[in-house]
Amino acid sequence: MSSPAEVLPPLKTFFKPIFYNSLPPISKGYGTACLLTTTAFQLGLLNIFYIALLHEYVFKYFQVWRLFTNFFFLGKFSINFGIRLLMIARYGVQLEKGPFERRTADFLWMMIFGALSLLVLSAIPIFRTPFLGVSLVFMLLYVWSREFPNAQINIYGLVTLKAFYLPWAMLALDVIFGSPLIPDLLGIIAGHLYYFLTVLHPLATGKVFLKTPMWVYPYIVFITRLELQHNLSSPCMRFLGVSMALLLFIPLLMLGRIWTYTGEIPSKF
């Protein structure tokens, strides 16, 4: 939770297309998807009930998309939402441009492994939460803090501490401000599990158990081609691409309405 000046370049630079286009593909794609999901929710175009992780609907009604879509909702427009989005823009981007430079497949696998770990953890009753997006962002923060442990972080201009302690400071601040503890804690657990299996354990034993699977690499080729086409295409083609992507959500929402249990939607949604 750094001061705004440390999180991003000047605001006028942020809104320049060249800045957005310069972002690495995985962090940019995930951040954009989260922003679009919350925007659709705020405009009344999306009922988040149909994308929440509700295990009874997944196993009883085979609504398997919930295992995937719940990661794209970081909450409604608020200070907390803005902070989570900025965390992707800073910590995710620094990871992808730093330790994971030229290792996009490894970065994508880290995200996938984190998501799978969070899904397993969320099956434990005390860890159950309908949305795991905040936890996935917190995992990025944890891994970043381990890759840049000596970086100096200023929190609200009041306290300066090493990045190594940032996840715990963020967790403490969320508790003080009344945010749920579980999402942050899940992110720390998933992040430490990944860092242990890919860095700590190999350093101690010389054996690497968690390697990027070969099936991840074709997705990177596809993403790279998509990025190239996006950068070379005209504004009209970009608009067409965004429109087609949004249209893909329509069948998903229709299936959700058809397959969802006809009982009342829980009040928290």
PDB file of C-alpha atoms in Angstrom:
ATOM      1  CA  MET A   1       0.000   0.000   0.000  1.00  0.00           C
ATOM      2  CA  SER A   2       2.569   2.483  -1.189  1.00  0.00           C
ATOM      3  CA  SER A   3       1.949   6.136  -1.802  1.00  0.00           C
ATOM      4  CA  PRO A   4       0.435   6.854  -5.236  1.00  0.00           C
ATOM      5  CA  ALA A   5       3.684   8.392  -6.477  1.00  0.00           C
ATOM      6  CA  GLU A   6       5.467   5.071  -5.922  1.00  0.00           C
ATOM      7  CA  VAL A   7       2.799   2.923  -7.488  1.00  0.00           C
ATOM      8  CA  LEU A   8       2.502   4.343 -10.993  1.00  0.00           C
ATOM      9  CA  PRO A   9       3.961   6.944 -13.330  1.00  0.00           C
ATOM     10  CA  PRO A  10       2.235  10.363 -13.476  1.00  0.00           C
ATOM     11  CA  LEU A  11      -1.486  10.188 -14.141  1.00  0.00           C
ATOM     12  CA  LYS A  12      -1.196  11.786 -17.594  1.00  0.00           C
ATOM     13  CA  THR A  13       1.306   9.077 -18.555  1.00  0.00           C
ATOM     14  CA  PHE A  14      -1.016   6.340 -17.281  1.00  0.00           C
ATOM     15  CA  PHE A  15      -3.745   7.320 -19.737  1.00  0.00           C
ATOM     16  CA  LYS A  16      -1.456   7.401 -22.766  1.00  0.00           C
ATOM     17  CA  PRO A  17      -2.018   4.354 -25.010  1.00  0.00           C
ATOM     18  CA  ILE A  18       1.744   3.887 -25.250  1.00  0.00           C
ATOM     19  CA  PHE A  19       1.895   3.151 -21.523  1.00  0.00           C
ATOM     20  CA  TYR A  20      -0.888   0.583 -21.709  1.00  0.00           C
ATOM     21  CA  ASN A  21       0.656  -1.061 -24.775  1.00  0.00           C
ATOM     22  CA  SER A  22       4.022  -1.267 -23.031  1.00  0.00           C
ATOM     23  CA  LEU A  23       2.647  -3.394 -20.194  1.00  0.00           C
ATOM     24  CA  PRO A  24       3.551  -7.107 -20.302  1.00  0.00           C
ATOM     25  CA  PRO A  25       0.744  -9.325 -21.631  1.00  0.00           C
ATOM     26  CA  ILE A  26      -0.269 -11.420 -18.615  1.00  0.00           C
ATOM     27  CA  SER A  27      -0.468  -8.587 -16.075  1.00  0.00           C
ATOM     28  CA  LYS A  28      -2.155  -6.339 -18.630  1.00  0.00           C
ATOM     29  CA  GLY A  29      -4.685  -8.997 -19.593  1.00  0.00           C
ATOM     30  CA  TYR A  30      -5.561  -9.900 -16.008  1.00  0.00           C
ATOM     31  CA  GLY A  31      -5.829  -6.284 -14.873  1.00  0.00           C
ATOM     32  CA  THR A  32      -7.999  -5.391 -17.860  1.00  0.00           C
ATOM     33  CA  ALA A  33     -10.293  -8.357 -17.265  1.00  0.00           C
ATOM     34  CA  CYS A  34     -10.726  -7.349 -13.610  1.00  0.00           C
ATOM     35  CA  LEU A  35     -11.506  -3.762 -14.580  1.00  0.00           C
ATOM     36  CA  LEU A  36     -14.050  -4.835 -17.213  1.00  0.00           C
ATOM     37  CA  THR A  37     -15.739  -7.234 -14.781  1.00  0.00           C
ATOM     38  CA  THR A  38     -16.213  -4.564 -12.117  1.00  0.00           C
ATOM     39  CA  THR A  39     -17.339  -2.035 -14.729  1.00  0.00           C
ATOM     40  CA  ALA A  40     -19.950  -4.477 -16.045  1.00  0.00           C
ATOM     41  CA  PHE A  41     -21.137  -5.065 -12.472  1.00  0.00           C
ATOM     42  CA  GLN A  42     -21.386  -1.348 -11.675  1.00  0.00           C
ATOM     43  CA  LEU A  43     -23.357  -0.709 -14.898  1.00  0.00           C
ATOM     44  CA  GLY A  44     -25.801  -3.484 -14.042  1.00  0.00           C
ATOM     45  CA  LEU A  45     -24.722  -5.637 -16.996  1.00  0.00           C
ATOM     46  CA  LEU A  46     -23.407  -8.465 -14.833  1.00  0.00           C
ATOM     47  CA  ASN A  47     -24.854 -10.187 -11.798  1.00  0.00           C
ATOM     48  CA  ILE A  48     -21.817 -11.391  -9.861  1.00  0.00           C
ATOM     49  CA  PHE A  49     -23.865 -14.255  -8.442  1.00  0.00           C
ATOM     50  CA  TYR A  50     -23.319 -16.061 -11.748  1.00  0.00           C
ATOM     51  CA  ILE A  51     -19.519 -15.828 -11.571  1.00  0.00           C
ATOM     52  CA  ALA A  52     -19.027 -16.456  -7.831  1.00  0.00           C
ATOM     53  CA  LEU A  53     -17.320 -19.600  -6.570  1.00  0.00           C
ATOM     54  CA  LEU A  54     -20.201 -21.531  -5.014  1.00  0.00           C
ATOM     55  CA  HIS A  55     -19.145 -25.132  -4.620  1.00  0.00           C
ATOM     56  CA  GLU A  56     -22.662 -26.544  -4.465  1.00  0.00           C
ATOM     57  CA  TYR A  57     -23.432 -25.033  -7.891  1.00  0.00           C
ATOM     58  CA  VAL A  58     -20.145 -26.286  -9.341  1.00  0.00           C
ATOM     59  CA  PHE A  59     -20.654 -29.899  -8.299  1.00  0.00           C
ATOM     60  CA  LYS A  60     -24.431 -30.183  -8.300  1.00  0.00           C
ATOM     61  CA  TYR A  61     -25.249 -28.174 -11.423  1.00  0.00           C
ATOM     62  CA  PHE A  62     -21.886 -28.532 -13.215  1.00  0.00           C
ATOM     63  CA  GLN A  63     -21.345 -24.776 -13.454  1.00  0.00           C
ATOM     64  CA  VAL A  64     -17.623 -25.295 -13.883  1.00  0.00           C
ATOM     65  CA  TRP A  65     -16.999 -21.783 -15.202  1.00  0.00           C
ATOM     66  CA  ARG A  66     -17.269 -20.540 -11.618  1.00  0.00           C
ATOM     67  CA  LEU A  67     -13.860 -22.129 -10.949  1.00  0.00           C
ATOM     68  CA  PHE A  68     -12.437 -19.623 -13.426  1.00  0.00           C
ATOM     69  CA  THR A  69     -14.613 -16.502 -13.415  1.00  0.00           C
ATOM     70  CA  ASN A  70     -14.409 -15.835  -9.665  1.00  0.00           C
ATOM     71  CA  PHE A  71     -10.797 -14.669 -10.077  1.00  0.00           C
ATOM     72  CA  PHE A  72     -11.820 -11.627 -12.135  1.00  0.00           C
ATOM     73  CA  PHE A  73     -13.890  -9.778  -9.540  1.00  0.00           C
ATOM     74  CA  LEU A  74     -11.943  -7.588  -7.115  1.00  0.00           C
ATOM     75  CA  GLY A  75     -14.982  -5.887  -5.627  1.00  0.00           C
ATOM     76  CA  LYS A  76     -17.052  -2.868  -6.568  1.00  0.00           C
ATOM     77  CA  PHE A  77     -15.487   0.494  -7.362  1.00  0.00           C
ATOM     78  CA  SER A  78     -13.847   1.657  -4.144  1.00  0.00           C
ATOM     79  CA  ILE A  79     -10.501   2.580  -2.623  1.00  0.00           C
ATOM     80  CA  ASN A  80      -9.783  -1.107  -2.005  1.00  0.00           C
ATOM     81  CA  PHE A  81     -10.559  -1.947  -5.642  1.00  0.00           C
ATOM     82  CA  GLY A  82      -8.214   0.786  -6.827  1.00  0.00           C
ATOM     83  CA  ILE A  83      -5.444  -0.459  -4.546  1.00  0.00           C
ATOM     84  CA  ARG A  84      -5.784  -4.043  -5.835  1.00  0.00           C
ATOM     85  CA  LEU A  85      -5.692  -2.847  -9.428  1.00  0.00           C
ATOM     86  CA  LEU A  86      -2.606  -0.741  -8.728  1.00  0.00           C
ATOM     87  CA  MET A  87      -0.980  -3.755  -7.112  1.00  0.00           C
ATOM     88  CA  ILE A  88      -1.356  -5.636 -10.406  1.00  0.00           C
ATOM     89  CA  ALA A  89      -0.036  -2.610 -12.304  1.00  0.00           C
ATOM     90  CA  ARG A  90       3.037  -2.335 -10.121  1.00  0.00           C
ATOM     91  CA  TYR A  91       3.945  -5.655  -8.545  1.00  0.00           C
ATOM     92  CA  GLY A  92       2.653  -7.903 -11.311  1.00  0.00           C
ATOM     93  CA  VAL A  93       4.297  -5.780 -13.991  1.00  0.00           C
ATOM     94  CA  GLN A  94       7.607  -5.591 -12.098  1.00  0.00           C
ATOM     95  CA  LEU A  95       7.635  -9.372 -11.726  1.00  0.00           C
ATOM     96  CA  GLU A  96       6.841  -9.943 -15.379  1.00  0.00           C
ATOM     97  CA  LYS A  97       9.433  -7.393 -16.539  1.00  0.00           C
ATOM     98  CA  GLY A  98      12.021  -8.388 -13.918  1.00  0.00           C
ATOM     99  CA  PRO A  99      12.549 -11.955 -12.664  1.00  0.00           C
ATOM    100  CA  PHE A 100      10.151 -13.332 -15.296  1.00  0.00           C
ATOM    101  CA  GLU A 101      11.475 -11.324 -18.251  1.00  0.00           C
ATOM    102  CA  ARG A 102      11.577 -13.566 -21.343  1.00  0.00           C
ATOM    103  CA  ARG A 103       9.835 -16.179 -19.154  1.00  0.00           C
ATOM    104  CA  THR A 104       6.210 -15.327 -19.902  1.00  0.00           C
ATOM    105  CA  ALA A 105       5.234 -19.003 -19.807  1.00  0.00           C
ATOM    106  CA  ASP A 106       6.690 -19.320 -16.302  1.00  0.00           C
ATOM    107  CA  PHE A 107       4.777 -16.241 -15.162  1.00  0.00           C
ATOM    108  CA  LEU A 108       1.540 -17.586 -16.605  1.00  0.00           C
ATOM    109  CA  TRP A 109       2.205 -20.938 -14.910  1.00  0.00           C
ATOM    110  CA  MET A 110       2.760 -19.117 -11.615  1.00  0.00           C
ATOM    111  CA  MET A 111      -0.677 -17.516 -11.995  1.00  0.00           C
ATOM    112  CA  ILE A 112      -2.272 -20.854 -12.913  1.00  0.00           C
ATOM    113  CA  PHE A 113      -0.559 -22.676 -10.039  1.00  0.00           C
ATOM    114  CA  GLY A 114      -1.656 -19.924  -7.654  1.00  0.00           C
ATOM    115  CA  ALA A 115      -5.243 -20.156  -8.884  1.00  0.00           C
ATOM    116  CA  LEU A 116      -5.281 -23.946  -8.505  1.00  0.00           C
ATOM    117  CA  SER A 117      -3.787 -23.703  -5.009  1.00  0.00           C
ATOM    118  CA  LEU A 118      -6.401 -21.142  -4.000  1.00  0.00           C
ATOM    119  CA  LEU A 119      -9.210 -23.335  -5.337  1.00  0.00           C
ATOM    120  CA  VAL A 120      -7.953 -26.241  -3.229  1.00  0.00           C
ATOM    121  CA  LEU A 121      -7.600 -24.051  -0.128  1.00  0.00           C
ATOM    122  CA  SER A 122     -11.057 -22.550  -0.640  1.00  0.00           C
ATOM    123  CA  ALA A 123     -12.569 -26.035  -0.410  1.00  0.00           C
ATOM    124  CA  ILE A 124     -11.689 -25.979   3.308  1.00  0.00           C
ATOM    125  CA  PRO A 125     -14.784 -24.627   5.109  1.00  0.00           C
ATOM    126  CA  ILE A 126     -12.956 -21.971   7.148  1.00  0.00           C
ATOM    127  CA  PHE A 127     -11.308 -20.614   3.968  1.00  0.00           C
ATOM    128  CA  ARG A 128     -14.400 -20.509   1.779  1.00  0.00           C
ATOM    129  CA  THR A 129     -14.909 -17.245  -0.061  1.00  0.00           C
ATOM    130  CA  PRO A 130     -16.987 -16.548  -3.202  1.00  0.00           C
ATOM    131  CA  PHE A 131     -14.232 -14.600  -4.981  1.00  0.00           C
ATOM    132  CA  LEU A 132     -10.521 -15.375  -5.060  1.00  0.00           C
ATOM    133  CA  GLY A 133      -9.335 -12.430  -7.158  1.00  0.00           C
ATOM    134  CA  VAL A 134      -8.027 -10.503  -4.155  1.00  0.00           C
ATOM    135  CA  SER A 135      -6.165 -13.615  -2.996  1.00  0.00           C
ATOM    136  CA  LEU A 136      -4.518 -14.036  -6.412  1.00  0.00           C
ATOM    137  CA  VAL A 137      -3.408 -10.393  -6.396  1.00  0.00           C
ATOM    138  CA  PHE A 138      -2.049 -10.849  -2.876  1.00  0.00           C
ATOM    139  CA  MET A 139      -0.103 -13.877  -4.085  1.00  0.00           C
ATOM    140  CA  LEU A 140       1.562 -11.644  -6.697  1.00  0.00           C
ATOM    141  CA  LEU A 141       2.437  -9.198  -3.919  1.00  0.00           C
ATOM    142  CA  TYR A 142       3.950 -11.974  -1.800  1.00  0.00           C
ATOM    143  CA  VAL A 143       6.100 -13.360  -4.620  1.00  0.00           C
ATOM    144  CA  TRP A 144       7.219  -9.818  -5.492  1.00  0.00           C
ATOM    145  CA  SER A 145       8.215  -9.186  -1.876  1.00  0.00           C
ATOM    146  CA  ARG A 146      10.413 -12.292  -1.966  1.00  0.00           C
ATOM    147  CA  GLU A 147      12.014 -11.374  -5.280  1.00  0.00           C
ATOM    148  CA  PHE A 148      12.723  -7.786  -4.145  1.00  0.00           C
ATOM    149  CA  PRO A 149      13.123  -8.225  -0.375  1.00  0.00           C
ATOM    150  CA  ASN A 150      15.322  -5.165   0.196  1.00  0.00           C
ATOM    151  CA  ALA A 151      13.255  -2.650  -1.782  1.00  0.00           C
ATOM    152  CA  GLN A 152      12.167   0.287   0.366  1.00  0.00           C
ATOM    153  CA  ILE A 153       8.398   0.791   0.523  1.00  0.00           C
ATOM    154  CA  ASN A 154       6.722   3.894   1.898  1.00  0.00           C
ATOM    155  CA  ILE A 155       3.209   3.380   3.290  1.00  0.00           C
ATOM    156  CA  TYR A 156       1.068   6.525   3.129  1.00  0.00           C
ATOM    157  CA  GLY A 157       4.159   8.628   3.769  1.00  0.00           C
ATOM    158  CA  LEU A 158       4.159   7.495   7.403  1.00  0.00           C
ATOM    159  CA  VAL A 159       6.208   4.306   7.580  1.00  0.00           C
ATOM    160  CA  THR A 160       9.095   3.026   5.476  1.00  0.00           C
ATOM    161  CA  LEU A 161       9.859  -0.689   5.544  1.00  0.00           C
ATOM    162  CA  LYS A 162      11.527  -3.357   3.471  1.00  0.00           C
ATOM    163  CA  ALA A 163       9.448  -5.061   0.815  1.00  0.00           C
ATOM    164  CA  PHE A 164      10.003  -8.384   2.579  1.00  0.00           C
ATOM    165  CA  TYR A 165       7.514  -7.295   5.259  1.00  0.00           C
ATOM    166  CA  LEU A 166       5.010  -5.636   2.915  1.00  0.00           C
ATOM    167  CA  PRO A 167       2.485  -8.540   2.686  1.00  0.00           C
ATOM    168  CA  TRP A 168       2.179  -8.658   6.465  1.00  0.00           C
ATOM    169  CA  ALA A 169       1.868  -4.875   6.690  1.00  0.00           C
ATOM    170  CA  MET A 170      -0.880  -4.942   4.054  1.00  0.00           C
ATOM    171  CA  LEU A 171      -2.659  -7.734   5.913  1.00  0.00           C
ATOM    172  CA  ALA A 172      -2.506  -5.745   9.157  1.00  0.00           C
ATOM    173  CA  LEU A 173      -3.846  -2.619   7.446  1.00  0.00           C
ATOM    174  CA  ASP A 174      -6.722  -4.561   5.896  1.00  0.00           C
ATOM    175  CA  VAL A 175      -7.660  -5.906   9.330  1.00  0.00           C
ATOM    176  CA  ILE A 176      -7.499  -2.393  10.829  1.00  0.00           C
ATOM    177  CA  PHE A 177      -9.696  -0.982   8.059  1.00  0.00           C
ATOM    178  CA  GLY A 178     -12.231  -3.782   8.460  1.00  0.00           C
ATOM    179  CA  SER A 179     -11.490  -5.819   5.344  1.00  0.00           C
ATOM    180  CA  PRO A 180     -11.745  -9.628   5.534  1.00  0.00           C
ATOM    181  CA  LEU A 181      -8.621 -11.422   6.708  1.00  0.00           C
ATOM    182  CA  ILE A 182      -9.100 -14.687   4.805  1.00  0.00           C
ATOM    183  CA  PRO A 183      -8.452 -13.471   1.207  1.00  0.00           C
ATOM    184  CA  ASP A 184      -5.109 -11.912   2.149  1.00  0.00           C
ATOM    185  CA  LEU A 185      -4.099 -14.948   4.180  1.00  0.00           C
ATOM    186  CA  LEU A 186      -4.939 -17.303   1.313  1.00  0.00           C
ATOM    187  CA  GLY A 187      -2.770 -15.232  -1.011  1.00  0.00           C
ATOM    188  CA  ILE A 188       0.169 -15.418   1.395  1.00  0.00           C
ATOM    189  CA  ILE A 189      -0.185 -19.207   1.705  1.00  0.00           C
ATOM    190  CA  ALA A 190      -0.396 -19.725  -2.068  1.00  0.00           C
ATOM    191  CA  GLY A 191       2.490 -17.335  -2.696  1.00  0.00           C
ATOM    192  CA  HIS A 192       4.725 -19.015  -0.138  1.00  0.00           C
ATOM    193  CA  LEU A 193       3.885 -22.450  -1.518  1.00  0.00           C
ATOM    194  CA  TYR A 194       4.925 -21.363  -5.012  1.00  0.00           C
ATOM    195  CA  TYR A 195       8.098 -19.635  -3.798  1.00  0.00           C
ATOM    196  CA  PHE A 196       9.046 -22.627  -1.662  1.00  0.00           C
ATOM    197  CA  LEU A 197       8.622 -25.130  -4.504  1.00  0.00           C
ATOM    198  CA  THR A 198      10.381 -23.026  -7.156  1.00  0.00           C
ATOM    199  CA  VAL A 199      13.125 -21.247  -5.186  1.00  0.00           C
ATOM    200  CA  LEU A 200      13.695 -22.368  -1.589  1.00  0.00           C
ATOM    201  CA  HIS A 201      13.419 -26.138  -2.050  1.00  0.00           C
ATOM    202  CA  PRO A 202      15.586 -26.240  -5.220  1.00  0.00           C
ATOM    203  CA  LEU A 203      18.254 -24.139  -3.460  1.00  0.00           C
ATOM    204  CA  ALA A 204      18.262 -26.555  -0.518  1.00  0.00           C
ATOM    205  CA  THR A 205      18.104 -29.851  -2.417  1.00  0.00           C
ATOM    206  CA  GLY A 206      19.039 -29.072  -6.012  1.00  0.00           C
ATOM    207  CA  LYS A 207      15.802 -30.670  -7.206  1.00  0.00           C
ATOM    208  CA  VAL A 208      12.986 -28.791  -8.935  1.00  0.00           C
ATOM    209  CA  PHE A 209       9.547 -30.337  -8.476  1.00  0.00           C
ATOM    210  CA  LEU A 210       7.437 -27.528  -9.904  1.00  0.00           C
ATOM    211  CA  LYS A 211       8.259 -26.930 -13.558  1.00  0.00           C
ATOM    212  CA  THR A 212       6.221 -25.117 -16.185  1.00  0.00           C
ATOM    213  CA  PRO A 213       4.268 -27.789 -18.126  1.00  0.00           C
ATOM    214  CA  MET A 214       4.769 -27.985 -21.874  1.00  0.00           C
ATOM    215  CA  TRP A 215       1.074 -27.341 -22.541  1.00  0.00           C
ATOM    216  CA  VAL A 216       1.463 -23.766 -21.260  1.00  0.00           C
ATOM    217  CA  TYR A 217       3.829 -22.700 -24.053  1.00  0.00           C
ATOM    218  CA  PRO A 218       1.303 -22.811 -26.955  1.00  0.00           C
ATOM    219  CA  TYR A 219      -0.837 -20.316 -25.038  1.00  0.00           C
ATOM    220  CA  ILE A 220       2.146 -17.941 -24.887  1.00  0.00           C
ATOM    221  CA  VAL A 221       2.587 -18.202 -28.659  1.00  0.00           C
ATOM    222  CA  PHE A 222      -1.107 -17.376 -29.087  1.00  0.00           C
ATOM    223  CA  ILE A 223      -0.891 -14.424 -26.676  1.00  0.00           C
ATOM    224  CA  THR A 224       2.226 -13.094 -28.432  1.00  0.00           C
ATOM    225  CA  ARG A 225       0.505 -13.211 -31.811  1.00  0.00           C
ATOM    226  CA  LEU A 226      -2.539 -11.500 -30.343  1.00  0.00           C
ATOM    227  CA  GLU A 227      -0.338  -8.755 -28.890  1.00  0.00           C
ATOM    228  CA  LEU A 228       1.368  -8.232 -32.245  1.00  0.00           C
ATOM    229  CA  GLN A 229      -1.921  -8.043 -34.105  1.00  0.00           C
ATOM    230  CA  HIS A 230      -3.269  -5.585 -31.518  1.00  0.00           C
ATOM    231  CA  ASN A 231      -0.265  -3.282 -31.866  1.00  0.00           C
ATOM    232  CA  LEU A 232      -0.413  -3.312 -35.661  1.00  0.00           C
ATOM    233  CA  SER A 233      -4.168  -3.162 -36.103  1.00  0.00           C
ATOM    234  CA  SER A 234      -6.241  -0.061 -36.713  1.00  0.00           C
ATOM    235  CA  PRO A 235      -8.524   1.425 -34.012  1.00  0.00           C
ATOM    236  CA  CYS A 236     -11.492  -0.060 -35.867  1.00  0.00           C
ATOM    237  CA  MET A 237     -10.052  -3.571 -35.653  1.00  0.00           C
ATOM    238  CA  ARG A 238      -9.253  -3.079 -31.977  1.00  0.00           C
ATOM    239  CA  PHE A 239     -12.853  -2.062 -31.314  1.00  0.00           C
ATOM    240  CA  LEU A 240     -14.045  -5.131 -33.210  1.00  0.00           C
ATOM    241  CA  GLY A 241     -11.769  -7.361 -31.127  1.00  0.00           C
ATOM    242  CA  VAL A 242     -13.049  -5.933 -27.855  1.00  0.00           C
ATOM    243  CA  SER A 243     -16.636  -6.295 -29.043  1.00  0.00           C
ATOM    244  CA  MET A 244     -16.114  -9.944 -29.931  1.00  0.00           C
ATOM    245  CA  ALA A 245     -14.539 -10.591 -26.537  1.00  0.00           C
ATOM    246  CA  LEU A 246     -17.505  -9.026 -24.772  1.00  0.00           C
ATOM    247  CA  LEU A 247     -19.925 -11.090 -26.851  1.00  0.00           C
ATOM    248  CA  LEU A 248     -18.292 -14.248 -25.516  1.00  0.00           C
ATOM    249  CA  PHE A 249     -19.730 -13.411 -22.104  1.00  0.00           C
ATOM    250  CA  ILE A 250     -23.330 -13.465 -23.349  1.00  0.00           C
ATOM    251  CA  PRO A 251     -23.622 -17.283 -23.743  1.00  0.00           C
ATOM    252  CA  LEU A 252     -21.910 -17.666 -20.380  1.00  0.00           C
ATOM    253  CA  LEU A 253     -24.474 -15.480 -18.638  1.00  0.00           C
ATOM    254  CA  MET A 254     -27.342 -17.200 -20.458  1.00  0.00           C
ATOM    255  CA  LEU A 255     -26.083 -20.618 -19.354  1.00  0.00           C
ATOM    256  CA  GLY A 256     -25.754 -19.294 -15.837  1.00  0.00           C
ATOM    257  CA  ARG A 257     -29.373 -18.158 -15.794  1.00  0.00           C
ATOM    258  CA  ILE A 258     -30.595 -21.429 -17.289  1.00  0.00           C
ATOM    259  CA  TRP A 259     -28.580 -23.780 -15.087  1.00  0.00           C
ATOM    260  CA  THR A 260     -28.763 -21.845 -11.845  1.00  0.00           C
ATOM    261  CA  TYR A 261     -31.000 -23.206  -9.136  1.00  0.00           C
ATOM    262  CA  THR A 262     -34.328 -21.401  -9.193  1.00  0.00           C
ATOM    263  CA  GLY A 263     -34.263 -20.602  -5.490  1.00  0.00           C
ATOM    264  CA  GLU A 264     -33.597 -17.120  -4.132  1.00  0.00           C
ATOM    265  CA  ILE A 265     -30.203 -15.553  -4.646  1.00  0.00           C
ATOM    266  CA  PRO A 266     -28.323 -15.183  -1.343  1.00  0.00           C
ATOM    267  CA  SER A 267     -28.675 -11.672   0.060  1.00  0.00           C
ATOM    268  CA  LYS A 268     -24.906 -11.015   0.038  1.00  0.00           C
ATOM    269  CA  PHE A 269     -25.012 -10.946  -3.742  1.00  0.00           C
TER     270      PHE A 269
END
